[in-house]
Amino acid sequence: MFCADTLRRNLSPMGIYDRDYYRTDGSRFARSMDTTPGGLGLGRLTMWSVNTWIIAINVAVFVIGKIIASIAHVDYFSEYGNFNTLDAFLRVEVWRFITFQFLHANLSHILFNMIGLYFFGPMVERYLGSRRYLAYYLICGISGAGMYFVLNFLGLLVAITLGPGVLHALPFLLYDPKVGMGVHTPLIGASAGVFGVLMAGAYIAPKATVMLLFPPIPMKLRTLAYALVGIAFFVVLTQGRNAGGQAAHIGGAIAGYFFIRHPGPLRDFLADFTRSPGKAKKTSYTRRPGGSAFSGKKVDDETVDRILSKVATHGLHSLTKAEKRILQKA
C-alpha cells in the first residue's frame, strides 16, 4: 500500500525567540511574525481554527476507523475512502480525491503528518485567512492525488500500447503489476496537503529555522522544503520505496508553490465546490480603507492579494484594522 508519508525525521522546532523572524536581520517577515492572536508565528495553533479542525478530524477518523476495523475485521474507512485510479477515475468515485486525505495507515503515519500541520499550518492559515487556507489545503491534497493518478494511468496506457517491458525504461510511471502496483493500488494520507503547507511556509518565512530530529542540525525552512521535494523527485524517478506517496508529495508541493503566490482563485473554491447546480453566485461587497464601496469577485480578490503583498513586504504590523478585517474574512 502506498501511504503519503511526510516530514519524518524532520521537525523539532527551536525556541520561538531563536527563530529568524524574531531577529532584525532575517527574512521577509523579520520583526512582524509574533505569537499574538493576529500574528503569524510557527507552531501557534489557535483553538478551533481551520487547522485545528483538520487535525481533529484526522485524529477522529483514525481512532474511529481503527475501532470499527477491530470489531468488523474490515477497514471500511480505507476501503471506501482511499484514492486509487480504478475507483476514483474509471468508476467516477470522485469523493476519494478528498477522503483519502483523512486516512492513515498507522500511528506513526498520522503522527508525523499532524506534527507538520501543527508547526506550519497556523502560520499559513493566518497568512491566507481561514477560508482560503482550507481551500489551499484541500487543493494541495487533490493535486497530490492527481499527480499519483497521472503517473499511474500513464503507466497503464504504456503497458497496454507498447507492452509492459517498456516500463523498465520508465521507472517513474507508477504501474508494475509484478510488484503489486496497479490501478487498484491505494493512496492514503494527509501529506500531499502537508507538503503544500510546507511550501507555503517556505514562501512566507523562508529563513525561519527548524531543527531536524535526525541528524540534529538546524536548517532554514526553505532549504528543508526544497530538500524534501528533491528527495520525492528522486524516489519517484527511481521507483524507490513509497514512490506513489512521494508522487503525491510532489503534486501537493507544486500546487502549494503556485497557490501561495496566486491565492486569488482560492476564495471561491469552496463556494464553487458546494454550490447547487443553477444557483447564482453571490456578489460580495467590501470597502477599501478610506475609499468607496466596490463589488465583484475580481476586485475583491485583487484587494486581498494587495493586502497579502503588503504583509509580505512590510509585515503584519503595517496593516490597518480595516485591512486585517478584510484578510480575516477572506
Short mmCIF file of C-alpha atoms in Angstrom, two decimals:
data_model
loop_
_atom_site.label_atom_id
_atom_site.label_comp_id
_atom_site.label_asym_id
_atom_site.label_seq_id
_atom_site.Cartn_x
_atom_site.Cartn_y
_atom_site.Cartn_z
CA MET A 1 0.00 0.00 0.00
CA PHE A 2 1.24 3.48 -0.81
CA CYS A 3 0.98 5.80 2.16
CA ALA A 4 1.65 9.50 1.63
CA ASP A 5 4.19 9.69 4.48
CA THR A 6 5.64 13.10 5.32
CA LEU A 7 8.13 15.07 7.37
CA ARG A 8 9.60 12.03 9.09
CA ARG A 9 12.87 12.69 10.88
CA ASN A 10 12.47 16.37 10.10
CA LEU A 11 10.71 18.59 12.60
CA SER A 12 11.64 19.65 16.08
CA PRO A 13 11.21 23.42 16.42
CA MET A 14 13.73 25.66 18.03
CA GLY A 15 12.74 28.05 20.76
CA ILE A 16 10.45 30.75 19.46
CA TYR A 17 12.94 33.52 20.19
CA ASP A 18 15.66 31.71 18.23
CA ARG A 19 13.70 31.93 15.00
CA ASP A 20 14.71 34.29 12.22
CA TYR A 21 11.50 36.24 12.25
CA TYR A 22 12.32 37.46 15.77
CA ARG A 23 15.64 38.88 14.59
CA THR A 24 16.30 42.18 12.92
CA ASP A 25 18.44 40.85 10.06
CA GLY A 26 16.44 37.91 8.80
CA SER A 27 13.68 37.08 6.45
CA ARG A 28 10.86 38.79 4.66
CA PHE A 29 8.83 38.71 7.90
CA ALA A 30 11.52 39.85 10.33
CA ARG A 31 10.05 41.72 13.34
CA SER A 32 6.49 41.12 12.11
CA MET A 33 5.69 37.48 12.86
CA ASP A 34 4.69 37.44 16.51
CA THR A 35 2.70 34.91 18.52
CA THR A 36 -0.17 37.19 19.45
CA PRO A 37 -3.63 36.15 18.17
CA GLY A 38 -3.10 38.14 14.98
CA GLY A 39 0.47 37.05 14.45
CA LEU A 40 1.99 34.55 12.07
CA GLY A 41 4.29 32.58 14.36
CA LEU A 42 5.19 28.95 13.76
CA GLY A 43 3.53 26.40 15.98
CA ARG A 44 0.81 28.71 17.29
CA LEU A 45 -2.33 26.61 16.91
CA THR A 46 -5.38 28.71 17.80
CA MET A 47 -8.22 26.68 19.30
CA TRP A 48 -10.82 25.70 16.71
CA SER A 49 -9.07 27.32 13.82
CA VAL A 50 -9.42 25.54 10.49
CA ASN A 51 -6.04 23.96 11.11
CA THR A 52 -7.26 22.67 14.49
CA TRP A 53 -10.33 21.17 12.86
CA ILE A 54 -8.24 19.46 10.18
CA ILE A 55 -6.04 17.86 12.84
CA ALA A 56 -9.04 16.91 14.98
CA ILE A 57 -10.88 15.30 12.06
CA ASN A 58 -7.79 13.34 11.05
CA VAL A 59 -7.33 12.02 14.58
CA ALA A 60 -11.04 11.22 14.99
CA VAL A 61 -11.19 9.37 11.68
CA PHE A 62 -8.07 7.40 12.59
CA VAL A 63 -9.36 6.36 16.03
CA ILE A 64 -12.92 5.57 14.91
CA GLY A 65 -11.67 3.71 11.85
CA LYS A 66 -9.36 1.52 13.91
CA ILE A 67 -12.14 0.74 16.40
CA ILE A 68 -14.56 -0.25 13.63
CA ALA A 69 -11.88 -2.29 11.87
CA SER A 70 -11.06 -4.18 15.07
CA ILE A 71 -14.71 -5.06 15.58
CA ALA A 72 -15.75 -5.78 11.99
CA HIS A 73 -12.33 -7.08 10.85
CA VAL A 74 -12.72 -4.85 7.79
CA ASP A 75 -11.27 -1.35 7.42
CA TYR A 76 -14.36 0.25 5.91
CA PHE A 77 -12.94 3.77 6.02
CA SER A 78 -9.92 2.79 3.94
CA GLU A 79 -11.96 0.51 1.70
CA TYR A 80 -14.36 3.26 0.63
CA GLY A 81 -12.19 6.33 1.22
CA ASN A 82 -8.74 5.58 -0.22
CA PHE A 83 -7.71 7.01 -3.56
CA ASN A 84 -6.99 4.64 -6.41
CA THR A 85 -7.19 5.03 -10.17
CA LEU A 86 -9.72 2.26 -10.70
CA ASP A 87 -12.36 3.61 -8.31
CA ALA A 88 -11.71 7.36 -8.41
CA PHE A 89 -11.43 7.73 -12.17
CA LEU A 90 -12.68 4.67 -14.00
CA ARG A 91 -15.64 4.25 -11.62
CA VAL A 92 -16.05 8.01 -11.09
CA GLU A 93 -15.97 7.83 -7.28
CA VAL A 94 -14.74 11.41 -7.09
CA TRP A 95 -15.15 11.76 -3.33
CA ARG A 96 -11.94 9.79 -2.98
CA PHE A 97 -9.97 12.89 -4.03
CA ILE A 98 -10.96 14.33 -0.64
CA THR A 99 -11.47 11.37 1.68
CA PHE A 100 -8.04 9.81 1.19
CA GLN A 101 -6.53 12.92 2.78
CA PHE A 102 -8.04 12.00 6.15
CA LEU A 103 -6.95 8.35 6.25
CA HIS A 104 -3.71 6.97 7.70
CA ALA A 105 -2.15 3.53 7.83
CA ASN A 106 -0.75 3.56 11.36
CA LEU A 107 0.13 5.71 14.35
CA SER A 108 3.49 6.92 13.05
CA HIS A 109 1.91 7.86 9.71
CA ILE A 110 -0.68 10.16 11.27
CA LEU A 111 1.72 11.42 13.95
CA PHE A 112 4.28 12.88 11.57
CA ASN A 113 1.62 14.35 9.30
CA MET A 114 -0.09 16.08 12.21
CA ILE A 115 3.26 17.36 13.51
CA GLY A 116 3.77 19.05 10.16
CA LEU A 117 0.31 20.64 10.31
CA TYR A 118 0.78 21.70 13.93
CA PHE A 119 4.00 23.59 13.31
CA PHE A 120 3.33 25.13 9.90
CA GLY A 121 -0.46 25.21 9.48
CA PRO A 122 -1.20 28.15 11.83
CA MET A 123 1.30 30.41 10.07
CA VAL A 124 -0.19 29.65 6.65
CA GLU A 125 -3.78 29.98 7.88
CA ARG A 126 -3.08 33.42 9.33
CA TYR A 127 -1.42 34.46 6.10
CA LEU A 128 -4.22 33.28 3.80
CA GLY A 129 -7.25 33.57 6.07
CA SER A 130 -9.32 30.59 7.21
CA ARG A 131 -11.44 30.04 4.10
CA ARG A 132 -8.54 30.33 1.72
CA TYR A 133 -6.41 28.10 3.92
CA LEU A 134 -8.99 25.31 3.87
CA ALA A 135 -9.29 25.59 0.10
CA TYR A 136 -5.50 25.70 -0.21
CA TYR A 137 -5.03 22.58 1.92
CA LEU A 138 -7.69 20.55 0.09
CA ILE A 139 -6.46 21.63 -3.35
CA CYS A 140 -2.92 20.57 -2.48
CA GLY A 141 -4.27 17.18 -1.41
CA ILE A 142 -6.33 16.86 -4.58
CA SER A 143 -3.26 17.78 -6.64
CA GLY A 144 -1.30 15.07 -4.85
CA ALA A 145 -3.91 12.51 -5.86
CA GLY A 146 -3.87 13.98 -9.36
CA MET A 147 -0.12 13.51 -9.71
CA TYR A 148 -0.38 9.94 -8.47
CA PHE A 149 -3.24 9.26 -10.89
CA VAL A 150 -1.42 10.73 -13.91
CA LEU A 151 1.72 8.64 -13.37
CA ASN A 152 -0.30 5.52 -12.60
CA PHE A 153 -2.67 5.88 -15.55
CA LEU A 154 0.13 6.74 -17.98
CA GLY A 155 1.89 3.58 -16.86
CA LEU A 156 -1.24 1.59 -17.64
CA LEU A 157 -1.53 3.15 -21.11
CA VAL A 158 2.14 2.47 -21.87
CA ALA A 159 1.78 -1.14 -20.75
CA ILE A 160 -1.28 -1.61 -22.98
CA THR A 161 0.02 0.16 -26.08
CA LEU A 162 3.76 -0.57 -26.01
CA GLY A 163 3.96 -3.60 -23.79
CA PRO A 164 4.90 -3.98 -20.11
CA GLY A 165 8.58 -4.43 -20.98
CA VAL A 166 8.84 -0.72 -21.83
CA LEU A 167 8.02 0.20 -18.23
CA HIS A 168 11.51 -0.80 -17.11
CA ALA A 169 12.86 2.14 -19.09
CA LEU A 170 10.29 4.46 -17.50
CA PRO A 171 10.51 3.70 -13.76
CA PHE A 172 8.72 6.93 -12.80
CA LEU A 173 5.47 5.55 -14.22
CA LEU A 174 3.69 4.07 -11.23
CA TYR A 175 2.49 0.86 -12.83
CA ASP A 176 4.03 -2.57 -12.37
CA PRO A 177 1.63 -5.46 -11.66
CA LYS A 178 4.59 -7.74 -10.93
CA VAL A 179 5.18 -5.89 -7.67
CA GLY A 180 1.51 -5.22 -6.96
CA MET A 181 1.45 -1.70 -8.39
CA GLY A 182 -1.66 -1.31 -10.49
CA VAL A 183 -4.79 0.79 -10.95
CA HIS A 184 -6.18 -0.67 -7.73
CA THR A 185 -3.20 0.32 -5.56
CA PRO A 186 -4.49 2.68 -2.83
CA LEU A 187 -3.10 6.02 -1.73
CA ILE A 188 -3.89 7.41 1.71
CA GLY A 189 -2.54 10.15 3.94
CA ALA A 190 -2.59 13.89 4.60
CA SER A 191 0.93 14.59 3.46
CA ALA A 192 0.11 15.92 -0.01
CA GLY A 193 -1.69 18.73 1.79
CA VAL A 194 1.09 18.94 4.38
CA PHE A 195 3.68 19.34 1.63
CA GLY A 196 1.60 22.18 0.24
CA VAL A 197 1.56 23.79 3.69
CA LEU A 198 5.31 23.30 3.96
CA MET A 199 5.85 25.03 0.61
CA ALA A 200 3.68 27.91 1.81
CA GLY A 201 5.75 28.19 4.97
CA ALA A 202 8.91 28.26 2.87
CA TYR A 203 7.46 31.19 0.93
CA ILE A 204 6.15 33.10 3.95
CA ALA A 205 9.19 32.67 6.21
CA PRO A 206 12.00 31.21 4.09
CA LYS A 207 14.72 31.93 6.63
CA ALA A 208 12.89 30.62 9.68
CA THR A 209 14.99 27.90 11.30
CA VAL A 210 13.84 24.39 12.22
CA MET A 211 15.85 21.66 13.89
CA LEU A 212 15.95 18.22 12.34
CA LEU A 213 15.31 15.29 14.63
CA PHE A 214 17.91 13.18 12.84
CA PRO A 215 20.55 14.33 12.30
CA PRO A 216 20.04 17.08 14.91
CA ILE A 217 21.11 20.05 12.82
CA PRO A 218 19.41 23.41 12.19
CA MET A 219 18.10 24.12 8.72
CA LYS A 220 16.33 27.00 7.03
CA LEU A 221 12.69 26.27 6.32
CA ARG A 222 13.09 26.95 2.60
CA THR A 223 16.05 24.56 2.43
CA LEU A 224 14.07 21.87 4.24
CA ALA A 225 11.06 22.24 1.95
CA TYR A 226 13.03 22.06 -1.28
CA ALA A 227 15.20 19.23 0.03
CA LEU A 228 12.13 17.13 0.81
CA VAL A 229 10.68 17.84 -2.63
CA GLY A 230 14.02 16.90 -4.20
CA ILE A 231 14.01 13.61 -2.29
CA ALA A 232 10.47 12.97 -3.50
CA PHE A 233 11.52 13.50 -7.13
CA PHE A 234 14.48 11.15 -6.70
CA VAL A 235 12.32 8.40 -5.19
CA VAL A 236 9.72 8.68 -7.96
CA LEU A 237 12.30 8.75 -10.76
CA THR A 238 13.98 5.62 -9.39
CA GLN A 239 10.72 3.97 -8.29
CA GLY A 240 12.05 3.71 -4.76
CA ARG A 241 10.19 2.85 -1.59
CA ASN A 242 6.80 4.59 -1.32
CA ALA A 243 7.12 6.08 -4.82
CA GLY A 244 3.35 6.53 -5.01
CA GLY A 245 3.28 8.51 -1.79
CA GLN A 246 6.22 10.61 -2.96
CA ALA A 247 4.39 11.36 -6.21
CA ALA A 248 1.54 12.72 -4.10
CA HIS A 249 4.06 14.85 -2.19
CA ILE A 250 5.26 16.34 -5.48
CA GLY A 251 1.71 17.10 -6.61
CA GLY A 252 0.90 18.80 -3.31
CA ALA A 253 4.14 20.78 -3.37
CA ILE A 254 3.59 22.01 -6.94
CA ALA A 255 0.05 23.17 -6.13
CA GLY A 256 1.30 24.78 -2.93
CA TYR A 257 4.09 26.61 -4.75
CA PHE A 258 1.58 28.07 -7.21
CA PHE A 259 -1.37 28.94 -4.98
CA ILE A 260 0.60 30.57 -2.17
CA ARG A 261 1.85 33.01 -4.82
CA HIS A 262 -1.51 33.32 -6.59
CA PRO A 263 -4.16 32.90 -3.84
CA GLY A 264 -6.96 34.72 -5.67
CA PRO A 265 -8.75 31.60 -7.01
CA LEU A 266 -8.86 30.05 -3.53
CA ARG A 267 -11.60 32.35 -2.28
CA ASP A 268 -14.40 30.84 -4.35
CA PHE A 269 -13.15 27.24 -4.42
CA LEU A 270 -15.38 26.01 -1.60
CA ALA A 271 -18.36 28.04 -2.82
CA ASP A 272 -17.99 26.62 -6.33
CA PHE A 273 -17.47 23.14 -4.90
CA THR A 274 -20.63 23.19 -2.75
CA ARG A 275 -22.95 25.39 -4.83
CA SER A 276 -26.08 23.68 -6.13
CA PRO A 277 -26.35 23.47 -9.94
CA GLY A 278 -28.02 26.55 -11.36
CA LYS A 279 -27.62 28.60 -8.18
CA ALA A 280 -26.25 32.05 -8.87
CA LYS A 281 -23.01 33.22 -7.37
CA LYS A 282 -23.31 35.84 -4.63
CA THR A 283 -21.52 39.12 -5.11
CA SER A 284 -19.52 40.36 -2.14
CA TYR A 285 -19.04 44.00 -1.22
CA THR A 286 -16.00 45.41 0.51
CA ARG A 287 -14.82 48.90 1.26
CA ARG A 288 -11.25 49.99 0.77
CA PRO A 289 -9.84 51.81 3.80
CA GLY A 290 -10.67 55.45 3.22
CA GLY A 291 -12.33 54.67 -0.08
CA SER A 292 -15.72 53.84 -1.52
CA ALA A 293 -17.55 50.57 -1.68
CA PHE A 294 -16.99 48.29 -4.62
CA SER A 295 -18.31 44.91 -5.62
CA GLY A 296 -17.42 41.84 -7.56
CA LYS A 297 -15.12 38.83 -7.18
CA LYS A 298 -12.34 40.24 -9.31
CA VAL A 299 -11.93 43.47 -7.34
CA ASP A 300 -12.31 41.65 -4.01
CA ASP A 301 -9.59 39.16 -4.92
CA GLU A 302 -7.33 41.99 -6.01
CA THR A 303 -7.84 43.66 -2.64
CA VAL A 304 -6.91 40.54 -0.69
CA ASP A 305 -3.90 39.93 -2.93
CA ARG A 306 -2.80 43.53 -2.38
CA ILE A 307 -3.04 43.07 1.39
CA LEU A 308 -1.09 39.81 1.27
CA SER A 309 1.57 41.52 -0.80
CA LYS A 310 1.75 44.31 1.78
CA VAL A 311 2.22 41.74 4.55
CA ALA A 312 5.00 40.05 2.59
CA THR A 313 6.79 43.35 2.02
CA HIS A 314 6.23 45.31 5.23
CA GLY A 315 4.98 42.78 7.79
CA LEU A 316 1.66 42.21 9.53
CA HIS A 317 2.11 45.26 11.75
CA SER A 318 1.80 47.51 8.68
CA LEU A 319 -1.87 46.61 8.13
CA THR A 320 -4.70 48.86 9.20
CA LYS A 321 -7.57 47.46 11.27
CA ALA A 322 -9.79 47.50 8.19
CA GLU A 323 -7.22 45.55 6.18
CA LYS A 324 -6.91 42.97 8.96
CA ARG A 325 -10.70 42.54 8.99
CA ILE A 326 -10.74 42.02 5.22
CA LEU A 327 -7.97 39.41 5.49
CA GLN A 328 -9.76 37.56 8.30
CA LYS A 329 -12.97 37.38 6.26
CA ALA A 330 -11.21 36.28 3.06
#
